[in-house]
Short mmCIF file of C-alpha atoms in Angstrom, two decimals:
data_model
loop_
_atom_site.label_atom_id
_atom_site.label_comp_id
_atom_site.label_asym_id
_atom_site.label_seq_id
_atom_site.Cartn_x
_atom_site.Cartn_y
_atom_site.Cartn_z
CA MET C 20 -11.82 1.15 96.52
CA LEU C 21 -9.27 1.20 99.39
CA SER C 22 -8.56 -2.50 99.59
CA SER C 23 -9.00 -5.77 97.68
CA SER C 24 -12.04 -7.91 98.30
CA GLU C 25 -12.15 -11.69 98.43
CA LYS C 26 -15.14 -13.61 97.15
CA CYS C 27 -17.08 -10.39 96.71
CA VAL C 28 -16.65 -9.52 100.42
CA ILE C 29 -15.10 -6.16 101.52
CA THR C 30 -13.15 -6.47 104.78
CA ARG C 31 -13.41 -3.29 106.86
CA ARG C 32 -10.52 -2.53 109.21
CA LYS C 33 -10.29 -0.52 112.39
CA SER C 34 -8.13 1.94 110.39
CA ASN C 35 -7.38 2.63 106.74
CA LYS C 36 -4.02 4.21 107.58
CA ASP C 37 -2.05 1.28 106.18
CA SER C 38 -3.94 1.22 102.82
CA MET C 39 -2.04 1.98 99.67
CA ILE C 40 -4.14 5.04 98.75
CA TYR C 41 -3.66 6.58 102.20
CA ASN C 42 0.10 6.07 101.94
CA PHE C 43 0.16 7.70 98.49
CA ALA C 44 -1.79 10.62 99.78
CA ARG C 45 0.81 11.00 102.56
CA GLY C 46 3.40 11.00 99.81
CA LEU C 47 1.63 13.92 98.08
CA VAL C 48 1.38 15.78 101.40
CA ALA C 49 5.14 15.28 101.98
CA ASN C 50 5.70 16.87 98.62
CA GLY C 51 3.90 20.00 99.78
CA HIS C 52 0.38 19.35 98.44
CA SER C 53 -3.06 19.48 99.96
CA VAL C 54 -5.00 16.29 99.33
CA THR C 55 -8.59 15.03 99.44
CA VAL C 56 -9.21 11.24 99.23
CA CYS C 57 -12.58 10.13 97.86
CA ALA C 58 -13.76 6.58 98.50
CA SER C 59 -16.93 4.46 98.72
CA GLU C 60 -18.54 4.32 102.15
CA GLU C 61 -18.27 0.49 102.16
CA TYR C 62 -14.58 1.08 102.95
CA MET C 63 -15.06 3.34 105.94
CA PRO C 64 -12.92 2.33 108.91
CA LEU C 65 -14.66 0.77 111.90
CA GLU C 66 -13.24 3.41 114.18
CA LYS C 67 -13.07 7.16 113.63
CA GLU C 68 -9.54 8.29 112.80
CA GLN C 69 -7.57 11.49 112.37
CA ASN C 70 -5.70 11.85 109.07
CA GLU C 71 -3.17 14.25 107.64
CA PHE C 72 -5.55 14.93 104.69
CA GLU C 73 -9.28 15.23 103.99
CA VAL C 74 -11.20 11.94 103.41
CA ILE C 75 -14.73 11.90 102.01
CA TYR C 76 -16.82 8.72 101.72
CA PHE C 77 -19.59 8.56 99.15
CA LYS C 78 -22.70 6.34 99.19
CA SER C 79 -22.83 3.73 96.50
CA LYS C 80 -25.67 3.93 93.90
CA TRP C 81 -27.37 0.89 92.25
CA ARG C 82 -25.31 -1.54 94.23
CA TRP C 83 -27.10 -4.50 92.65
CA LEU C 84 -25.50 -3.53 89.29
CA PHE C 85 -22.40 -1.51 90.24
CA LYS C 86 -20.89 -3.73 92.91
CA PRO C 87 -18.82 -1.65 95.41
CA TYR C 88 -16.10 -4.26 95.50
CA LEU C 89 -15.68 -4.19 91.70
CA ILE C 90 -17.02 -0.99 90.02
CA PRO C 91 -18.67 1.27 92.49
CA PHE C 92 -21.04 4.11 91.42
CA PRO C 93 -20.29 6.86 93.96
CA LEU C 94 -23.40 8.98 94.51
CA GLY C 95 -22.49 12.61 94.85
CA LEU C 96 -18.93 12.40 93.49
CA ARG C 97 -19.69 14.17 90.21
CA SER C 98 -21.45 17.04 92.06
CA PHE C 99 -18.55 17.38 94.48
CA VAL C 100 -15.96 17.48 91.76
CA LYS C 101 -18.02 19.98 89.69
CA GLU C 102 -18.46 22.31 92.61
CA ASN C 103 -14.82 22.11 93.74
CA ILE C 104 -12.75 21.56 90.63
CA ASN C 105 -11.23 25.04 90.67
CA LYS C 106 -9.77 24.27 94.09
CA TYR C 107 -7.69 21.43 92.70
CA ASP C 108 -4.76 21.39 90.24
CA LEU C 109 -4.81 17.64 89.78
CA VAL C 110 -7.44 14.81 90.00
CA ILE C 111 -6.08 11.22 90.21
CA ALA C 112 -8.58 8.50 89.27
CA SER C 113 -7.81 4.81 89.76
CA GLU C 114 -8.37 2.81 86.50
CA ILE C 115 -9.92 3.89 83.25
CA PHE C 116 -12.52 1.08 83.61
CA GLN C 117 -14.31 2.63 86.56
CA MET C 118 -17.63 4.57 86.80
CA ALA C 119 -15.95 7.14 89.04
CA THR C 120 -13.42 7.92 86.37
CA LEU C 121 -16.10 8.26 83.69
CA LEU C 122 -18.29 10.50 85.94
CA ILE C 123 -15.66 13.17 86.39
CA ALA C 124 -13.63 12.98 83.16
CA ASP C 125 -15.47 15.69 81.29
CA ILE C 126 -15.36 18.02 84.32
CA CYS C 127 -11.64 17.59 85.02
CA LYS C 128 -10.39 17.76 81.39
CA ASP C 129 -6.62 18.36 81.44
CA LYS C 130 -6.49 18.09 85.23
CA LEU C 131 -7.24 14.37 85.15
CA VAL C 132 -4.65 11.58 85.57
CA VAL C 133 -5.83 7.97 85.32
CA TRP C 134 -3.57 5.66 87.29
CA GLN C 135 -3.85 2.32 85.44
CA GLU C 136 -3.15 -0.99 87.16
CA LEU C 137 -5.21 -3.42 85.09
CA SER C 138 -3.20 -5.08 82.35
CA LEU C 139 -5.87 -7.34 80.87
CA HIS C 140 -9.60 -7.40 80.39
CA ASN C 141 -11.86 -8.08 83.38
CA GLN C 142 -13.13 -11.66 83.15
CA LYS C 143 -16.74 -10.90 84.15
CA LEU C 144 -19.37 -11.95 81.58
CA PHE C 145 -16.84 -13.33 79.09
CA LYS C 146 -14.94 -10.06 79.07
CA LEU C 147 -17.78 -8.37 77.15
CA PRO C 148 -18.38 -5.35 79.51
CA SER C 149 -14.60 -4.72 79.69
CA LYS C 150 -14.14 -4.89 75.91
CA PHE C 151 -17.10 -2.61 75.32
CA TRP C 152 -15.73 -0.06 77.81
CA TYR C 153 -12.22 0.05 76.42
CA ASN C 154 -13.28 -0.05 72.70
CA PHE C 155 -16.30 2.23 72.80
CA VAL C 156 -16.72 4.15 76.08
CA VAL C 157 -13.05 5.33 76.16
CA SER C 158 -13.07 6.35 72.53
CA CYS C 159 -16.34 8.23 72.68
CA THR C 160 -15.87 10.19 75.90
CA SER C 161 -13.40 12.55 77.65
CA LEU C 162 -11.45 9.49 78.66
CA LYS C 163 -9.91 9.30 75.23
CA ASN C 164 -7.49 12.19 75.81
CA ALA C 165 -6.99 11.76 79.54
CA LEU C 166 -3.39 11.32 80.65
CA VAL C 167 -2.90 7.71 81.72
CA ILE C 168 0.03 6.77 83.98
CA PRO C 169 0.51 3.03 84.12
CA ARG C 170 1.61 1.18 87.30
CA SER C 171 3.60 -1.42 85.38
CA GLU C 172 5.05 -2.22 81.95
CA ASN C 173 2.27 -4.76 81.50
CA ALA C 174 -0.39 -2.13 82.19
CA LYS C 175 1.31 0.26 79.84
CA ALA C 176 1.29 -2.23 76.96
CA PHE C 177 -2.38 -3.02 77.61
CA ILE C 178 -3.78 0.48 77.88
CA LYS C 179 -1.85 1.81 74.92
CA GLN C 180 -4.20 -0.22 72.74
CA TYR C 181 -7.13 1.99 73.78
CA SER C 182 -5.78 5.36 74.96
CA CYS C 183 -3.85 8.00 72.94
CA ASN C 184 -2.17 9.75 75.94
CA VAL C 185 -0.24 7.14 77.91
CA SER C 186 2.90 8.00 79.84
CA ASP C 187 6.07 6.12 78.90
CA ASP C 188 7.08 6.34 82.59
CA ILE C 189 5.34 4.12 85.14
CA VAL C 190 4.45 4.97 88.72
CA GLU C 191 4.44 2.13 91.23
CA HIS C 192 2.22 2.04 94.31
CA GLY C 193 4.95 3.11 96.66
CA ALA C 194 5.45 2.28 100.39
CA ASN C 195 5.75 4.21 103.50
CA GLY C 196 9.48 4.95 103.79
CA GLU C 197 9.11 6.50 107.24
CA VAL C 198 7.88 3.18 108.76
CA LEU C 199 9.56 0.57 106.54
CA ILE C 200 13.28 1.09 107.22
CA PRO C 201 16.16 -1.29 106.19
CA LYS C 202 18.41 -3.03 108.63
CA GLU C 203 22.07 -3.62 107.93
CA TYR C 204 21.78 -7.43 108.34
CA ALA C 205 18.92 -9.89 108.20
CA GLY C 206 18.13 -12.46 110.88
CA ARG C 207 17.60 -16.09 109.93
CA ASN C 208 14.13 -15.38 108.67
CA PHE C 209 11.93 -15.25 105.56
CA SER C 210 8.54 -13.59 105.27
CA VAL C 211 5.19 -14.06 103.55
CA VAL C 212 2.85 -11.00 103.60
CA GLY C 213 -0.73 -11.12 102.34
CA GLN C 214 -4.14 -12.64 102.68
CA LEU C 215 -4.21 -16.36 103.52
CA ILE C 216 -6.46 -17.26 100.64
CA ALA C 217 -6.23 -19.88 97.86
CA ARG C 218 -4.98 -17.60 95.04
CA LYS C 219 -2.00 -16.51 97.18
CA ASN C 220 -0.76 -20.11 96.97
CA VAL C 221 0.87 -19.95 100.38
CA ASP C 222 0.71 -23.74 100.75
CA SER C 223 3.20 -23.96 97.86
CA ILE C 224 5.59 -21.60 99.69
CA VAL C 225 5.30 -23.66 102.83
CA ARG C 226 6.22 -26.87 101.09
CA LYS C 227 9.23 -25.28 99.38
CA PHE C 228 10.32 -23.80 102.68
CA ALA C 229 10.01 -27.25 104.29
CA SER C 230 12.47 -28.64 101.69
CA PHE C 231 14.78 -25.64 102.43
CA VAL C 232 15.00 -26.12 106.16
CA LYS C 233 15.80 -29.82 105.67
CA LYS C 234 19.03 -28.76 103.80
CA GLU C 235 22.18 -28.85 105.92
CA GLY C 236 22.75 -25.60 107.80
CA TYR C 237 19.30 -24.15 107.48
CA SER C 238 17.26 -26.01 110.04
CA ASP C 239 16.98 -23.01 112.33
CA PHE C 240 15.44 -20.66 109.75
CA VAL C 241 12.01 -19.24 110.45
CA LEU C 242 9.15 -18.35 108.06
CA ASN C 243 6.96 -15.51 109.36
CA ILE C 244 3.54 -15.58 107.75
CA ILE C 245 1.90 -12.19 108.14
CA GLY C 246 -1.82 -12.02 107.30
CA GLU C 247 -5.16 -13.62 107.97
CA GLY C 248 -7.65 -15.54 105.81
CA ALA C 249 -9.71 -18.67 105.28
CA GLU C 250 -6.62 -20.83 104.60
CA ARG C 251 -4.97 -20.30 107.91
CA GLU C 252 -6.15 -23.53 109.64
CA SER C 253 -5.23 -25.78 106.64
CA LEU C 254 -1.82 -24.10 106.45
CA GLU C 255 -1.21 -24.72 110.15
CA ARG C 256 -2.12 -28.36 109.62
CA LEU C 257 0.28 -28.53 106.68
CA THR C 258 3.18 -27.32 108.84
CA GLU C 259 2.40 -30.13 111.30
CA GLU C 260 2.26 -32.71 108.48
CA LEU C 261 5.58 -31.48 107.19
CA ALA C 262 7.01 -31.39 110.82
CA ILE C 263 8.05 -27.73 110.44
CA GLN C 264 5.64 -26.18 112.90
CA GLU C 265 8.65 -24.85 114.91
CA ASN C 266 9.95 -23.15 111.76
CA VAL C 267 6.75 -21.41 110.68
CA ILE C 268 5.09 -18.72 112.78
CA PHE C 269 1.66 -17.29 111.95
CA ARG C 270 1.73 -13.63 112.99
CA GLY C 271 -1.82 -12.79 111.90
CA PHE C 272 -2.84 -9.38 110.57
CA LEU C 273 -0.28 -6.71 111.53
CA THR C 274 -0.18 -2.99 110.97
CA HIS C 275 2.72 -1.58 109.06
CA GLN C 276 4.35 -0.48 112.34
CA GLU C 277 4.09 -4.07 113.68
CA MET C 278 5.09 -5.72 110.40
CA ALA C 279 8.14 -3.45 109.66
CA GLY C 280 10.54 -5.26 111.97
CA TYR C 281 9.76 -8.77 110.66
CA LEU C 282 10.09 -7.67 107.03
CA SER C 283 13.42 -5.85 107.40
CA ASP C 284 14.80 -8.81 109.40
CA SER C 285 14.14 -11.21 106.57
CA TYR C 286 16.47 -12.55 103.87
CA ALA C 287 13.56 -12.30 101.39
CA LEU C 288 9.85 -11.87 100.87
CA LEU C 289 8.48 -15.12 99.32
CA VAL C 290 5.85 -14.82 96.62
CA ASP C 291 4.22 -17.62 94.57
CA THR C 292 0.78 -16.17 93.81
CA LEU C 293 -1.64 -17.62 91.25
CA ARG C 294 -3.30 -14.34 90.37
CA ASP C 295 -2.23 -10.81 91.19
CA LEU C 296 -1.33 -7.52 89.41
CA ASN C 297 0.78 -5.10 91.44
CA MET C 298 1.23 -6.66 94.89
CA VAL C 299 1.68 -3.88 97.45
CA SER C 300 3.84 -6.19 99.60
CA ILE C 301 6.61 -6.23 96.92
CA PRO C 302 7.48 -2.50 97.01
CA GLU C 303 6.99 -2.63 100.78
CA SER C 304 9.59 -5.35 100.97
CA ILE C 305 12.05 -3.50 98.75
CA VAL C 306 11.69 -0.28 100.61
CA SER C 307 12.43 -2.31 103.75
CA GLY C 308 15.72 -3.40 102.18
CA THR C 309 14.41 -6.94 101.85
CA PRO C 310 14.85 -8.74 98.50
CA VAL C 311 12.09 -10.71 96.82
CA LEU C 312 11.86 -14.32 95.67
CA MET C 313 8.86 -14.49 93.44
CA ASN C 314 7.18 -16.06 90.48
CA THR C 315 6.43 -14.05 87.27
CA VAL C 316 2.70 -13.54 87.85
CA PRO C 317 2.82 -10.07 89.46
CA CYS C 318 3.62 -7.26 87.05
CA THR C 319 6.61 -6.22 89.15
CA ALA C 320 8.58 -9.34 88.21
CA GLN C 321 10.43 -7.67 85.39
CA PHE C 322 11.34 -4.66 87.58
CA VAL C 323 12.75 -7.04 90.24
CA SER C 324 14.85 -8.91 87.76
CA GLU C 325 16.16 -5.93 85.87
CA ASN C 326 17.27 -4.13 89.06
CA GLY C 327 18.76 -7.09 90.85
CA LEU C 328 16.24 -6.92 93.71
CA GLY C 329 16.00 -10.67 94.05
CA ILE C 330 14.91 -13.59 91.87
CA ALA C 331 11.78 -13.65 89.69
CA LYS C 332 11.12 -16.98 87.96
CA GLU C 333 8.44 -19.65 87.59
CA ASN C 334 8.59 -22.80 89.75
CA TRP C 335 11.27 -21.49 92.08
CA ASN C 336 12.25 -24.00 94.79
CA GLU C 337 14.42 -24.55 97.85
CA GLN C 338 17.60 -24.10 95.81
CA ASP C 339 16.41 -20.54 94.93
CA ILE C 340 15.70 -19.87 98.66
CA GLU C 341 19.24 -20.85 99.42
CA GLU C 342 20.45 -18.49 96.61
CA MET C 343 18.66 -15.69 98.40
CA VAL C 344 20.74 -16.36 101.53
CA LYS C 345 23.97 -16.63 99.64
CA ASN C 346 23.36 -13.51 97.58
CA TYR C 347 21.66 -11.48 100.28
CA GLU C 348 24.25 -8.71 100.54
CA LEU C 349 24.08 -7.93 96.83
CA PHE C 350 20.30 -8.03 96.61
CA HIS C 351 19.94 -6.09 99.85
CA SER C 352 22.35 -3.37 98.60
CA ASN C 353 20.35 -3.00 95.38
CA CYS C 354 17.14 -2.64 97.36
CA VAL C 355 18.60 0.09 99.56
CA LYS C 356 19.93 1.97 96.49
CA ILE C 357 16.51 1.96 94.72
CA ARG C 358 14.24 2.29 97.77
CA GLU C 359 13.69 6.08 97.42
CA GLN C 360 12.11 5.58 94.00
CA LEU C 361 9.55 3.22 95.61
CA THR C 362 8.68 5.21 98.71
CA ASN C 363 5.28 6.86 98.68
CA VAL C 364 7.08 10.22 98.64
CA GLY C 365 9.19 9.28 95.61
CA CYS C 366 6.23 7.82 93.73
CA ALA C 367 4.05 10.86 94.41
CA LYS C 368 6.77 13.15 93.17
CA LYS C 369 7.25 11.15 90.04
CA MET C 370 3.46 11.36 89.26
CA ILE C 371 3.49 15.13 89.70
CA ASP C 372 6.54 15.47 87.46
CA ILE C 373 4.92 13.37 84.74
CA PHE C 374 1.76 15.46 85.01
CA ILE C 375 3.55 18.79 84.78
CA LYS C 376 5.69 17.57 81.86
CA ASN C 377 2.57 16.46 79.94
CA LYS C 378 0.79 19.80 80.54
CA LYS C 379 3.83 21.70 79.22
CA ALA C 380 3.96 19.47 76.10
CA ASN C 381 0.30 20.06 75.36
#
């Protein structure tokens, strides 16, 4: 899966070049590796594109049962891996609870790394399929001994209950450090990046921003909302009701090249999501040198707090937005110091290092 779906619908883009997996593949290439990306054909771009690595799209089998937006069954993946496994030193699979991971686990053996993002059981059917998978499928198959590299501390704590080979070190998604470049100073801006859908809770951010710009000295600040979705019209109406339509600009969907300038020119990325795991926009913001003001729902909240990359707390408000302005230089400096760890190149290198260390230990 190359992107998140909403209400069981996969949104195909003209290009997949801004997707997290493509950026991670570029990170591997930058570290000197040859890469093949395997994905379901439902995620094929609308236009043909040239990539720095090989990309193969597989048809989905039994789509009525194995939904491509949730747990795709890639027809031909097992045969491809079986025929070509000797050409590869490492196979990275996304999530232990995936058919693709199970299909290739016994072929890959000690070449397999499972990159785990999920930090709780899937809610479908009262969690029963998820609990069956983690408690029985994992323990009775080659998944049991596969090296699992978590993407957050939450994911690590969760998967350690079921797997016996979990890395103590985590590897974040990473962001394209060649495109997302920090500026020395921010303009009088804040940013929101993501789908304009209910669970992103952007209306809450707009209301808090409205209270902020009514404070003395902040009436000229602008909130750039980057993204598209079903909530856009209601959000536009909300800005009119709050009389801040001049302070909020809806930029629509932007490529990373188009987004980079807005993000690096902001005092902070604002996040108040109701349900998310590892939001790609958070490392993108930090790599851009832009601090984050967020709630504690995303798994990266602890990382942001511990490294002084912004503020992570529940029910943040206009006072916290003001704190982001007052403490920008410190937060920004911390983002710049740590950004290399969160670039796609840095994250790819870390994964390879963990893999090599594990092989030597075993």
